[in-house]
């Protein structure tokens, strides 16, 4: 059974690829940055807020925000066959 965080990641990936021709999200770095913004951007104030909407924890890493929780959820989705990731870390959805 997938937890709420994993389901929110799957939903975000699905929405990101919905209007793309080849159903590609992009790479891990892009996915992390998008999930960070979904988690911490307040559309009302148009500012970043410390308390996240999805409750993912992020750290500052080499290429920007990184969440071990997002990475763990991505690995779970890959194991369940719901998303694919190429050797170049390009993420696609399988349905």
C-alpha positions as semicolon CSV with decimal commas, in nm:
position;residue;x (nm);y (nm);z (nm)
1;X;0,000;0,000;0,000
2;X;0,136;0,338;-0,098
3;X;0,142;0,616;0,160
4;X;0,010;0,967;0,102
5;X;0,352;1,106;0,008
6;X;0,408;0,839;-0,257
7;X;0,059;0,891;-0,398
8;X;0,118;1,268;-0,414
9;X;0,443;1,208;-0,603
10;X;0,265;0,978;-0,850
11;X;-0,007;1,240;-0,896
12;X;0,252;1,513;-0,957
13;X;0,438;1,298;-1,211
14;X;0,110;1,213;-1,386
15;X;0,012;1,581;-1,409
16;X;0,359;1,681;-1,533
17;X;0,349;1,433;-1,822
18;X;-0,020;1,481;-1,902
19;X;0,042;1,744;-2,168
20;X;0,375;1,625;-2,301
21;X;0,402;1,436;-2,627
22;X;0,647;1,169;-2,509
23;X;0,519;1,135;-2,146
24;X;0,857;1,239;-1,998
25;X;0,896;1,431;-1,671
26;X;1,265;1,496;-1,712
27;X;1,533;1,392;-1,469
28;X;1,564;1,353;-1,094
29;X;1,698;1,706;-1,050
30;X;1,396;1,857;-1,223
31;X;1,158;1,634;-1,030
32;X;1,318;1,734;-0,698
33;X;1,292;2,104;-0,778
34;X;0,929;2,073;-0,883
35;X;0,839;1,873;-0,572
36;X;1,018;2,132;-0,357
37;X;0,808;2,409;-0,512
38;X;0,485;2,209;-0,476
39;X;0,578;2,147;-0,115
40;X;0,691;2,498;-0,018
41;X;0,541;2,757;-0,253
42;X;0,242;2,951;-0,123
43;X;0,035;3,068;-0,419
44;X;-0,154;3,323;-0,212
45;X;0,153;3,512;-0,091
46;X;0,374;3,407;-0,385
47;X;0,651;3,320;-0,140
48;X;0,830;3,013;-0,015
49;X;0,706;2,893;0,323
50;X;0,890;2,671;0,573
51;X;0,599;2,436;0,646
52;X;0,540;2,220;0,344
53;X;0,205;2,136;0,191
54;X;0,298;1,769;0,139
55;X;0,522;1,736;0,443
56;X;0,830;1,623;0,247
57;X;1,159;1,712;0,417
58;X;1,419;1,873;0,192
59;X;1,787;1,952;0,238
60;X;2,017;2,171;0,031
61;X;2,229;1,942;-0,183
62;X;2,475;1,972;-0,472
63;X;2,222;2,071;-0,738
64;X;1,952;2,228;-0,523
65;X;1,681;2,090;-0,296
66;X;1,684;1,717;-0,231
67;X;1,445;1,492;-0,038
68;X;1,527;1,137;0,063
69;X;1,152;1,086;0,105
70;X;1,085;1,187;-0,256
71;X;1,365;0,955;-0,367
72;X;1,227;0,666;-0,159
73;X;0,879;0,724;-0,301
74;X;1,022;0,732;-0,654
75;X;1,200;0,400;-0,592
76;X;0,874;0,248;-0,465
77;X;0,685;0,366;-0,774
78;X;0,957;0,216;-0,994
79;X;0,943;-0,120;-0,810
80;X;0,565;-0,129;-0,852
81;X;0,601;-0,060;-1,226
82;X;0,410;0,269;-1,216
83;X;0,700;0,481;-1,344
84;X;1,013;0,407;-1,543
85;X;1,354;0,567;-1,514
86;X;1,611;0,537;-1,791
87;X;1,984;0,500;-1,727
88;X;2,008;0,876;-1,788
89;X;1,752;0,931;-1,506
90;X;1,471;1,037;-1,741
91;X;1,143;0,963;-1,563
92;X;0,835;0,845;-1,753
93;X;0,497;0,718;-1,640
94;X;0,386;0,372;-1,752
95;X;0,011;0,413;-1,798
